[in-house]
Amino acid sequence: MFKATFQRYLTMIEQFLAQLPWNEDILDQSMYYSLIGGGKRIRPVLALASAEAVGGSSELILPAAVALELIHTYSLIHDDLPAMDNDDYRRGRLSNHKVFGEAQAILAGDALLTYAFEFLADEGLGQSERQLRIIREVAVAAGKVGMVGGQVADVAGEGKTLTLNEIEEIHKAKTGALLTVSARLGGILAGGTEEQVKALTDYAQALGLAFQIKDDILDVVGDSATLGKPAGSDLRQGKATYVSLLGLEGAEHQLHAQILKAQSAVKPFAEGAFFLSELAYYIEQRQH
């Protein structure tokens, strides 16, 4: 059931992306290259699942869910740049800047970020009050106190010894903010109650930390072919990670604790909790 539901969401997302009016110019080519280059689509999937968990329509919120993938893809393009993580591969293919050049990669990322807000402002998303709330929340999650702010703190922490609390604060912003707003987006646009949105928030915050802890673990134990990007990049850049601070066993313990926390948060959804609970388990078990 989980796999079938996951595939249903993926089909919705991929069909939406494929039908967008892509042109032959270099900007569209570079945007399309990274956007259609695979990926788990966790953020839009989380939004769609959250909408259904509160009894709403995943189809109705699809444009907004896809907007989250555009924002995520922009962040990956910029992460890979020489001035950032300096990674030559992403999702098993050459990074955007290795194919189109650094300047074009920067512009492709910029375009994806702004394009996302066209979909967040889609007239078919429902009540304007909910939509305005979500536009603001996504902007905050992607901006200086969210994803970008977390990236700044992550770069500043390279080569330093950080505490567990400091690492968590970085990743609540860098990784967790966009995952959290993904769940909130689905719940709010689908008409969930404030109690339901709070439960989705608690779930996604735990899931965000789990996702990052798993990334840290895979950077140590994974291989580049499976990951689709260079393994060991955190170590080369002197980044403080859950593994460097807690060791592999300690990081795995923290990972499992966050998974249990996420699963506990969605128990009130009863049947609607099944997919979200299994999604947390999927995050824990993933190999790339």
PDB file of C-alpha atoms in Angstrom:
ATOM      1  CA  MET A   1       0.000   0.000   0.000  1.00  0.00           C
ATOM      2  CA  PHE A   2       2.811   2.407   0.883  1.00  0.00           C
ATOM      3  CA  LYS A   3       4.687   1.767  -2.364  1.00  0.00           C
ATOM      4  CA  ALA A   4       1.524   2.116  -4.448  1.00  0.00           C
ATOM      5  CA  THR A   5       0.603   5.404  -2.765  1.00  0.00           C
ATOM      6  CA  PHE A   6       4.148   6.718  -3.109  1.00  0.00           C
ATOM      7  CA  GLN A   7       4.093   5.840  -6.809  1.00  0.00           C
ATOM      8  CA  ARG A   8       0.744   7.566  -7.239  1.00  0.00           C
ATOM      9  CA  TYR A   9       2.187  10.755  -5.788  1.00  0.00           C
ATOM     10  CA  LEU A  10       5.331  10.471  -7.926  1.00  0.00           C
ATOM     11  CA  THR A  11       3.258   9.998 -11.074  1.00  0.00           C
ATOM     12  CA  MET A  12       1.247  13.114 -10.283  1.00  0.00           C
ATOM     13  CA  ILE A  13       4.426  15.136  -9.737  1.00  0.00           C
ATOM     14  CA  GLU A  14       6.296  13.868 -12.796  1.00  0.00           C
ATOM     15  CA  GLN A  15       3.306  14.393 -15.093  1.00  0.00           C
ATOM     16  CA  PHE A  16       2.894  17.943 -13.836  1.00  0.00           C
ATOM     17  CA  LEU A  17       6.582  18.725 -14.418  1.00  0.00           C
ATOM     18  CA  ALA A  18       6.575  17.131 -17.868  1.00  0.00           C
ATOM     19  CA  GLN A  19       3.651  19.202 -19.113  1.00  0.00           C
ATOM     20  CA  LEU A  20       5.232  22.545 -18.226  1.00  0.00           C
ATOM     21  CA  PRO A  21       6.111  24.702 -21.270  1.00  0.00           C
ATOM     22  CA  TRP A  22       9.854  24.032 -21.513  1.00  0.00           C
ATOM     23  CA  ASN A  23      11.688  25.925 -24.284  1.00  0.00           C
ATOM     24  CA  GLU A  24      14.924  25.193 -26.142  1.00  0.00           C
ATOM     25  CA  ASP A  25      16.899  28.129 -24.718  1.00  0.00           C
ATOM     26  CA  ILE A  26      19.794  27.489 -22.362  1.00  0.00           C
ATOM     27  CA  LEU A  27      17.950  28.704 -19.265  1.00  0.00           C
ATOM     28  CA  ASP A  28      15.091  26.257 -19.702  1.00  0.00           C
ATOM     29  CA  GLN A  29      17.519  23.486 -20.617  1.00  0.00           C
ATOM     30  CA  SER A  30      19.560  23.986 -17.459  1.00  0.00           C
ATOM     31  CA  MET A  31      16.456  24.254 -15.239  1.00  0.00           C
ATOM     32  CA  TYR A  32      14.959  21.135 -16.809  1.00  0.00           C
ATOM     33  CA  TYR A  33      18.252  19.214 -16.566  1.00  0.00           C
ATOM     34  CA  SER A  34      18.341  19.421 -12.781  1.00  0.00           C
ATOM     35  CA  LEU A  35      14.611  19.315 -12.159  1.00  0.00           C
ATOM     36  CA  ILE A  36      14.026  16.135 -14.171  1.00  0.00           C
ATOM     37  CA  GLY A  37      17.270  14.521 -13.037  1.00  0.00           C
ATOM     38  CA  GLY A  38      15.680  12.075 -10.637  1.00  0.00           C
ATOM     39  CA  GLY A  39      15.404  12.556  -6.905  1.00  0.00           C
ATOM     40  CA  LYS A  40      13.068  11.191  -4.264  1.00  0.00           C
ATOM     41  CA  ARG A  41      10.548  14.095  -4.461  1.00  0.00           C
ATOM     42  CA  ILE A  42      10.149  13.836  -0.679  1.00  0.00           C
ATOM     43  CA  ARG A  43       8.965  17.431  -0.218  1.00  0.00           C
ATOM     44  CA  PRO A  44       6.085  17.423  -2.703  1.00  0.00           C
ATOM     45  CA  VAL A  45       5.187  13.864  -1.685  1.00  0.00           C
ATOM     46  CA  LEU A  46       5.034  15.018   1.936  1.00  0.00           C
ATOM     47  CA  ALA A  47       2.756  17.909   0.957  1.00  0.00           C
ATOM     48  CA  LEU A  48       0.395  15.659  -1.004  1.00  0.00           C
ATOM     49  CA  ALA A  49       0.272  13.071   1.774  1.00  0.00           C
ATOM     50  CA  SER A  50      -0.382  15.736   4.402  1.00  0.00           C
ATOM     51  CA  ALA A  51      -3.292  17.090   2.377  1.00  0.00           C
ATOM     52  CA  GLU A  52      -4.873  13.642   2.261  1.00  0.00           C
ATOM     53  CA  ALA A  53      -4.115  13.002   5.939  1.00  0.00           C
ATOM     54  CA  VAL A  54      -6.383  15.919   6.923  1.00  0.00           C
ATOM     55  CA  GLY A  55      -9.099  14.731   4.553  1.00  0.00           C
ATOM     56  CA  GLY A  56      -8.340  17.056   1.642  1.00  0.00           C
ATOM     57  CA  SER A  57      -7.487  16.665  -2.036  1.00  0.00           C
ATOM     58  CA  SER A  58      -3.917  16.062  -3.154  1.00  0.00           C
ATOM     59  CA  GLU A  59      -4.884  17.002  -6.724  1.00  0.00           C
ATOM     60  CA  LEU A  60      -6.034  20.434  -5.585  1.00  0.00           C
ATOM     61  CA  ILE A  61      -2.712  21.360  -4.001  1.00  0.00           C
ATOM     62  CA  LEU A  62      -0.477  19.784  -6.672  1.00  0.00           C
ATOM     63  CA  PRO A  63       0.857  23.087  -8.127  1.00  0.00           C
ATOM     64  CA  ALA A  64       1.965  24.232  -4.666  1.00  0.00           C
ATOM     65  CA  ALA A  65       3.516  20.835  -3.907  1.00  0.00           C
ATOM     66  CA  VAL A  66       5.534  20.974  -7.133  1.00  0.00           C
ATOM     67  CA  ALA A  67       6.714  24.471  -6.190  1.00  0.00           C
ATOM     68  CA  LEU A  68       8.523  22.889  -3.241  1.00  0.00           C
ATOM     69  CA  GLU A  69      10.486  20.641  -5.594  1.00  0.00           C
ATOM     70  CA  LEU A  70      11.523  23.655  -7.669  1.00  0.00           C
ATOM     71  CA  ILE A  71      12.843  25.380  -4.546  1.00  0.00           C
ATOM     72  CA  HIS A  72      14.635  22.224  -3.413  1.00  0.00           C
ATOM     73  CA  THR A  73      16.235  21.762  -6.839  1.00  0.00           C
ATOM     74  CA  TYR A  74      17.441  25.366  -6.882  1.00  0.00           C
ATOM     75  CA  SER A  75      19.132  24.757  -3.527  1.00  0.00           C
ATOM     76  CA  LEU A  76      20.889  21.635  -4.834  1.00  0.00           C
ATOM     77  CA  ILE A  77      22.222  23.460  -7.898  1.00  0.00           C
ATOM     78  CA  HIS A  78      23.686  26.177  -5.698  1.00  0.00           C
ATOM     79  CA  ASP A  79      24.962  23.678  -3.093  1.00  0.00           C
ATOM     80  CA  ASP A  80      27.066  21.958  -5.748  1.00  0.00           C
ATOM     81  CA  LEU A  81      28.815  25.131  -6.911  1.00  0.00           C
ATOM     82  CA  PRO A  82      32.585  25.442  -6.358  1.00  0.00           C
ATOM     83  CA  ALA A  83      32.050  28.239  -3.837  1.00  0.00           C
ATOM     84  CA  MET A  84      29.776  25.964  -1.785  1.00  0.00           C
ATOM     85  CA  ASP A  85      30.190  22.164  -1.580  1.00  0.00           C
ATOM     86  CA  ASN A  86      32.114  21.934  -4.872  1.00  0.00           C
ATOM     87  CA  ASP A  87      30.502  18.649  -5.932  1.00  0.00           C
ATOM     88  CA  ASP A  88      30.812  17.481  -9.541  1.00  0.00           C
ATOM     89  CA  TYR A  89      27.942  14.975  -9.389  1.00  0.00           C
ATOM     90  CA  ARG A  90      24.333  15.053  -8.289  1.00  0.00           C
ATOM     91  CA  ARG A  91      21.776  12.240  -8.598  1.00  0.00           C
ATOM     92  CA  GLY A  92      24.291  10.174 -10.558  1.00  0.00           C
ATOM     93  CA  ARG A  93      24.868  12.833 -13.220  1.00  0.00           C
ATOM     94  CA  LEU A  94      27.196  15.771 -13.657  1.00  0.00           C
ATOM     95  CA  SER A  95      26.180  18.740 -11.549  1.00  0.00           C
ATOM     96  CA  ASN A  96      24.477  21.605 -13.330  1.00  0.00           C
ATOM     97  CA  HIS A  97      27.552  23.856 -13.312  1.00  0.00           C
ATOM     98  CA  LYS A  98      29.679  21.097 -14.854  1.00  0.00           C
ATOM     99  CA  VAL A  99      27.299  20.912 -17.813  1.00  0.00           C
ATOM    100  CA  PHE A 100      26.184  24.516 -18.280  1.00  0.00           C
ATOM    101  CA  GLY A 101      28.884  26.536 -16.496  1.00  0.00           C
ATOM    102  CA  GLU A 102      28.841  28.306 -13.153  1.00  0.00           C
ATOM    103  CA  ALA A 103      27.075  31.469 -14.291  1.00  0.00           C
ATOM    104  CA  GLN A 104      24.249  29.556 -15.954  1.00  0.00           C
ATOM    105  CA  ALA A 105      23.898  27.248 -12.947  1.00  0.00           C
ATOM    106  CA  ILE A 106      23.452  30.248 -10.662  1.00  0.00           C
ATOM    107  CA  LEU A 107      20.845  31.705 -12.997  1.00  0.00           C
ATOM    108  CA  ALA A 108      19.029  28.375 -13.324  1.00  0.00           C
ATOM    109  CA  GLY A 109      18.773  28.186  -9.555  1.00  0.00           C
ATOM    110  CA  ASP A 110      17.522  31.758  -9.363  1.00  0.00           C
ATOM    111  CA  ALA A 111      14.913  31.032 -12.029  1.00  0.00           C
ATOM    112  CA  LEU A 112      13.667  27.873 -10.307  1.00  0.00           C
ATOM    113  CA  LEU A 113      13.235  29.720  -7.014  1.00  0.00           C
ATOM    114  CA  THR A 114      11.188  32.509  -8.548  1.00  0.00           C
ATOM    115  CA  TYR A 115       9.257  30.141 -10.843  1.00  0.00           C
ATOM    116  CA  ALA A 116       8.102  28.292  -7.729  1.00  0.00           C
ATOM    117  CA  PHE A 117       6.143  31.311  -6.548  1.00  0.00           C
ATOM    118  CA  GLU A 118       4.144  31.349  -9.764  1.00  0.00           C
ATOM    119  CA  PHE A 119       2.749  27.971  -8.727  1.00  0.00           C
ATOM    120  CA  LEU A 120       2.253  29.002  -5.121  1.00  0.00           C
ATOM    121  CA  ALA A 121       0.143  31.872  -6.448  1.00  0.00           C
ATOM    122  CA  ASP A 122      -1.921  29.578  -8.716  1.00  0.00           C
ATOM    123  CA  GLU A 123      -5.541  30.718  -8.755  1.00  0.00           C
ATOM    124  CA  GLY A 124      -6.847  27.188  -8.395  1.00  0.00           C
ATOM    125  CA  LEU A 125      -5.378  26.494  -4.966  1.00  0.00           C
ATOM    126  CA  GLY A 126      -8.477  27.474  -3.033  1.00  0.00           C
ATOM    127  CA  GLN A 127      -9.111  30.022  -0.311  1.00  0.00           C
ATOM    128  CA  SER A 128      -6.955  33.106  -0.721  1.00  0.00           C
ATOM    129  CA  GLU A 129      -6.369  33.438   3.045  1.00  0.00           C
ATOM    130  CA  ARG A 130      -4.823  29.965   3.202  1.00  0.00           C
ATOM    131  CA  GLN A 131      -2.842  30.606   0.043  1.00  0.00           C
ATOM    132  CA  LEU A 132      -1.408  33.905   1.299  1.00  0.00           C
ATOM    133  CA  ARG A 133      -0.435  32.220   4.553  1.00  0.00           C
ATOM    134  CA  ILE A 134       1.393  29.496   2.679  1.00  0.00           C
ATOM    135  CA  ILE A 135       3.192  31.889   0.325  1.00  0.00           C
ATOM    136  CA  ARG A 136       4.580  33.701   3.345  1.00  0.00           C
ATOM    137  CA  GLU A 137       5.509  30.485   5.168  1.00  0.00           C
ATOM    138  CA  VAL A 138       7.336  29.078   2.142  1.00  0.00           C
ATOM    139  CA  ALA A 139       9.226  32.350   1.670  1.00  0.00           C
ATOM    140  CA  VAL A 140      10.321  32.292   5.314  1.00  0.00           C
ATOM    141  CA  ALA A 141      11.285  28.593   5.170  1.00  0.00           C
ATOM    142  CA  ALA A 142      13.404  29.130   2.052  1.00  0.00           C
ATOM    143  CA  GLY A 143      14.994  32.375   3.218  1.00  0.00           C
ATOM    144  CA  LYS A 144      17.332  33.892   5.738  1.00  0.00           C
ATOM    145  CA  VAL A 145      15.909  32.238   8.850  1.00  0.00           C
ATOM    146  CA  GLY A 146      15.260  28.977   7.018  1.00  0.00           C
ATOM    147  CA  MET A 147      17.165  27.125   4.332  1.00  0.00           C
ATOM    148  CA  VAL A 148      19.526  29.920   3.294  1.00  0.00           C
ATOM    149  CA  GLY A 149      20.255  30.862   6.894  1.00  0.00           C
ATOM    150  CA  GLY A 150      21.014  27.237   7.663  1.00  0.00           C
ATOM    151  CA  GLN A 151      23.414  27.086   4.735  1.00  0.00           C
ATOM    152  CA  VAL A 152      25.199  30.177   6.016  1.00  0.00           C
ATOM    153  CA  ALA A 153      25.583  28.605   9.458  1.00  0.00           C
ATOM    154  CA  ASP A 154      26.727  25.336   7.880  1.00  0.00           C
ATOM    155  CA  VAL A 155      29.468  27.087   5.902  1.00  0.00           C
ATOM    156  CA  ALA A 156      30.516  29.100   8.961  1.00  0.00           C
ATOM    157  CA  GLY A 157      30.801  25.893  10.980  1.00  0.00           C
ATOM    158  CA  GLU A 158      33.289  24.208   8.640  1.00  0.00           C
ATOM    159  CA  GLY A 159      36.465  23.255  10.464  1.00  0.00           C
ATOM    160  CA  LYS A 160      34.937  23.992  13.872  1.00  0.00           C
ATOM    161  CA  THR A 161      33.859  21.740  16.709  1.00  0.00           C
ATOM    162  CA  LEU A 162      30.144  22.234  17.246  1.00  0.00           C
ATOM    163  CA  THR A 163      27.835  20.996  19.975  1.00  0.00           C
ATOM    164  CA  LEU A 164      24.908  18.690  19.247  1.00  0.00           C
ATOM    165  CA  ASN A 165      22.532  21.589  19.834  1.00  0.00           C
ATOM    166  CA  GLU A 166      24.417  23.766  17.349  1.00  0.00           C
ATOM    167  CA  ILE A 167      24.340  21.028  14.708  1.00  0.00           C
ATOM    168  CA  GLU A 168      20.608  20.529  15.269  1.00  0.00           C
ATOM    169  CA  GLU A 169      19.906  24.251  14.931  1.00  0.00           C
ATOM    170  CA  ILE A 170      21.797  24.339  11.627  1.00  0.00           C
ATOM    171  CA  HIS A 171      19.852  21.430  10.197  1.00  0.00           C
ATOM    172  CA  LYS A 172      16.462  22.529  11.511  1.00  0.00           C
ATOM    173  CA  ALA A 173      16.986  25.477   9.175  1.00  0.00           C
ATOM    174  CA  LYS A 174      19.068  24.007   6.344  1.00  0.00           C
ATOM    175  CA  THR A 175      17.080  20.792   5.820  1.00  0.00           C
ATOM    176  CA  GLY A 176      14.198  20.865   8.255  1.00  0.00           C
ATOM    177  CA  ALA A 177      12.582  24.194   7.363  1.00  0.00           C
ATOM    178  CA  LEU A 178      11.572  23.192   3.834  1.00  0.00           C
ATOM    179  CA  LEU A 179      10.421  19.738   4.955  1.00  0.00           C
ATOM    180  CA  THR A 180       8.357  21.271   7.743  1.00  0.00           C
ATOM    181  CA  VAL A 181       6.686  23.797   5.474  1.00  0.00           C
ATOM    182  CA  SER A 182       5.951  20.994   2.997  1.00  0.00           C
ATOM    183  CA  ALA A 183       3.792  19.214   5.568  1.00  0.00           C
ATOM    184  CA  ARG A 184       2.223  22.463   6.738  1.00  0.00           C
ATOM    185  CA  LEU A 185       1.469  23.462   3.138  1.00  0.00           C
ATOM    186  CA  GLY A 186      -0.509  20.288   2.526  1.00  0.00           C
ATOM    187  CA  GLY A 187      -2.376  20.546   5.795  1.00  0.00           C
ATOM    188  CA  ILE A 188      -3.227  24.237   5.530  1.00  0.00           C
ATOM    189  CA  LEU A 189      -4.239  24.317   1.863  1.00  0.00           C
ATOM    190  CA  ALA A 190      -6.383  21.204   2.329  1.00  0.00           C
ATOM    191  CA  GLY A 191      -8.292  22.817   5.181  1.00  0.00           C
ATOM    192  CA  GLY A 192      -6.784  21.017   8.158  1.00  0.00           C
ATOM    193  CA  THR A 193      -7.529  22.230  11.678  1.00  0.00           C
ATOM    194  CA  GLU A 194      -4.850  24.028  13.677  1.00  0.00           C
ATOM    195  CA  GLU A 195      -4.452  20.870  15.794  1.00  0.00           C
ATOM    196  CA  GLN A 196      -3.879  18.803  12.656  1.00  0.00           C
ATOM    197  CA  VAL A 197      -1.384  21.317  11.275  1.00  0.00           C
ATOM    198  CA  LYS A 198       0.453  21.288  14.624  1.00  0.00           C
ATOM    199  CA  ALA A 199       0.696  17.487  14.491  1.00  0.00           C
ATOM    200  CA  LEU A 200       2.034  17.656  10.929  1.00  0.00           C
ATOM    201  CA  THR A 201       4.548  20.285  12.041  1.00  0.00           C
ATOM    202  CA  ASP A 202       5.837  18.124  14.894  1.00  0.00           C
ATOM    203  CA  TYR A 203       6.060  15.163  12.536  1.00  0.00           C
ATOM    204  CA  ALA A 204       7.966  17.046   9.844  1.00  0.00           C
ATOM    205  CA  GLN A 205      10.396  18.664  12.266  1.00  0.00           C
ATOM    206  CA  ALA A 206      11.400  15.238  13.542  1.00  0.00           C
ATOM    207  CA  LEU A 207      11.498  13.917   9.990  1.00  0.00           C
ATOM    208  CA  GLY A 208      13.769  16.786   8.930  1.00  0.00           C
ATOM    209  CA  LEU A 209      16.325  15.979  11.609  1.00  0.00           C
ATOM    210  CA  ALA A 210      16.095  12.294  10.758  1.00  0.00           C
ATOM    211  CA  PHE A 211      16.667  13.062   7.091  1.00  0.00           C
ATOM    212  CA  GLN A 212      19.834  15.023   7.876  1.00  0.00           C
ATOM    213  CA  ILE A 213      21.168  12.444  10.318  1.00  0.00           C
ATOM    214  CA  LYS A 214      20.682   9.782   7.651  1.00  0.00           C
ATOM    215  CA  ASP A 215      22.525  11.985   5.151  1.00  0.00           C
ATOM    216  CA  ASP A 216      25.430  12.255   7.600  1.00  0.00           C
ATOM    217  CA  ILE A 217      25.476   8.486   8.051  1.00  0.00           C
ATOM    218  CA  LEU A 218      25.338   7.797   4.305  1.00  0.00           C
ATOM    219  CA  ASP A 219      28.191  10.236   3.712  1.00  0.00           C
ATOM    220  CA  VAL A 220      30.332   7.897   5.824  1.00  0.00           C
ATOM    221  CA  VAL A 221      29.017   4.421   4.994  1.00  0.00           C
ATOM    222  CA  GLY A 222      27.552   4.948   1.513  1.00  0.00           C
ATOM    223  CA  ASP A 223      29.312   4.701  -1.820  1.00  0.00           C
ATOM    224  CA  SER A 224      29.317   7.330  -4.541  1.00  0.00           C
ATOM    225  CA  ALA A 225      27.618   5.096  -7.116  1.00  0.00           C
ATOM    226  CA  THR A 226      24.627   4.465  -4.864  1.00  0.00           C
ATOM    227  CA  LEU A 227      24.443   8.006  -3.511  1.00  0.00           C
ATOM    228  CA  GLY A 228      24.704   9.583  -6.951  1.00  0.00           C
ATOM    229  CA  LYS A 229      27.151  12.136  -5.544  1.00  0.00           C
ATOM    230  CA  PRO A 230      30.627  11.984  -3.982  1.00  0.00           C
ATOM    231  CA  ALA A 231      30.717  10.172  -0.645  1.00  0.00           C
ATOM    232  CA  GLY A 232      32.869  11.573   2.151  1.00  0.00           C
ATOM    233  CA  SER A 233      32.401  15.211   1.109  1.00  0.00           C
ATOM    234  CA  ASP A 234      31.529  16.296   4.670  1.00  0.00           C
ATOM    235  CA  LEU A 235      34.836  14.963   5.973  1.00  0.00           C
ATOM    236  CA  ARG A 236      36.815  16.626   3.187  1.00  0.00           C
ATOM    237  CA  GLN A 237      35.231  19.976   3.981  1.00  0.00           C
ATOM    238  CA  GLY A 238      35.684  19.631   7.722  1.00  0.00           C
ATOM    239  CA  LYS A 239      31.959  19.798   8.445  1.00  0.00           C
ATOM    240  CA  ALA A 240      30.601  18.987  11.882  1.00  0.00           C
ATOM    241  CA  THR A 241      28.055  16.180  11.526  1.00  0.00           C
ATOM    242  CA  TYR A 242      26.087  13.874  13.773  1.00  0.00           C
ATOM    243  CA  VAL A 243      28.585  11.112  12.975  1.00  0.00           C
ATOM    244  CA  SER A 244      31.675  13.230  13.704  1.00  0.00           C
ATOM    245  CA  LEU A 245      30.178  14.274  17.047  1.00  0.00           C
ATOM    246  CA  LEU A 246      28.388  11.115  18.179  1.00  0.00           C
ATOM    247  CA  GLY A 247      30.072   8.367  16.197  1.00  0.00           C
ATOM    248  CA  LEU A 248      28.233   6.071  13.801  1.00  0.00           C
ATOM    249  CA  GLU A 249      26.369   4.144  16.489  1.00  0.00           C
ATOM    250  CA  GLY A 250      25.347   7.305  18.300  1.00  0.00           C
ATOM    251  CA  ALA A 251      24.102   8.878  15.077  1.00  0.00           C
ATOM    252  CA  GLU A 252      22.046   5.788  14.282  1.00  0.00           C
ATOM    253  CA  HIS A 253      20.507   5.959  17.757  1.00  0.00           C
ATOM    254  CA  GLN A 254      19.591   9.617  17.228  1.00  0.00           C
ATOM    255  CA  LEU A 255      18.147   8.752  13.832  1.00  0.00           C
ATOM    256  CA  HIS A 256      15.863   6.074  15.245  1.00  0.00           C
ATOM    257  CA  ALA A 257      14.744   8.347  18.082  1.00  0.00           C
ATOM    258  CA  GLN A 258      13.636  11.011  15.591  1.00  0.00           C
ATOM    259  CA  ILE A 259      11.799   8.423  13.481  1.00  0.00           C
ATOM    260  CA  LEU A 260       9.845   7.248  16.524  1.00  0.00           C
ATOM    261  CA  LYS A 261       9.088  10.856  17.426  1.00  0.00           C
ATOM    262  CA  ALA A 262       7.781  11.536  13.914  1.00  0.00           C
ATOM    263  CA  GLN A 263       5.612   8.421  13.900  1.00  0.00           C
ATOM    264  CA  SER A 264       4.178   9.272  17.299  1.00  0.00           C
ATOM    265  CA  ALA A 265       3.199  12.761  16.128  1.00  0.00           C
ATOM    266  CA  VAL A 266       0.836  11.470  13.422  1.00  0.00           C
ATOM    267  CA  LYS A 267      -0.937   8.765  15.427  1.00  0.00           C
ATOM    268  CA  PRO A 268      -4.025  11.003  15.857  1.00  0.00           C
ATOM    269  CA  PHE A 269      -4.632  10.801  12.096  1.00  0.00           C
ATOM    270  CA  ALA A 270      -5.581   7.107  12.405  1.00  0.00           C
ATOM    271  CA  GLU A 271      -5.781   5.725   8.836  1.00  0.00           C
ATOM    272  CA  GLY A 272      -4.214   8.925   7.495  1.00  0.00           C
ATOM    273  CA  ALA A 273      -1.150   8.217   9.618  1.00  0.00           C
ATOM    274  CA  PHE A 274      -0.185   5.035   7.782  1.00  0.00           C
ATOM    275  CA  PHE A 275       1.572   6.592   4.805  1.00  0.00           C
ATOM    276  CA  LEU A 276       3.279   9.298   6.865  1.00  0.00           C
ATOM    277  CA  SER A 277       4.462   6.723   9.397  1.00  0.00           C
ATOM    278  CA  GLU A 278       5.804   4.492   6.632  1.00  0.00           C
ATOM    279  CA  LEU A 279       7.446   7.501   4.973  1.00  0.00           C
ATOM    280  CA  ALA A 280       9.418   8.065   8.169  1.00  0.00           C
ATOM    281  CA  TYR A 281      10.534   4.426   8.102  1.00  0.00           C
ATOM    282  CA  TYR A 282      11.491   4.867   4.429  1.00  0.00           C
ATOM    283  CA  ILE A 283      13.697   7.831   5.397  1.00  0.00           C
ATOM    284  CA  GLU A 284      15.413   5.712   8.036  1.00  0.00           C
ATOM    285  CA  GLN A 285      16.088   2.829   5.659  1.00  0.00           C
ATOM    286  CA  ARG A 286      17.009   4.725   2.482  1.00  0.00           C
ATOM    287  CA  GLN A 287      20.407   4.109   0.886  1.00  0.00           C
ATOM    288  CA  HIS A 288      20.728   7.293  -1.181  1.00  0.00           C
TER     289      HIS A 288
END
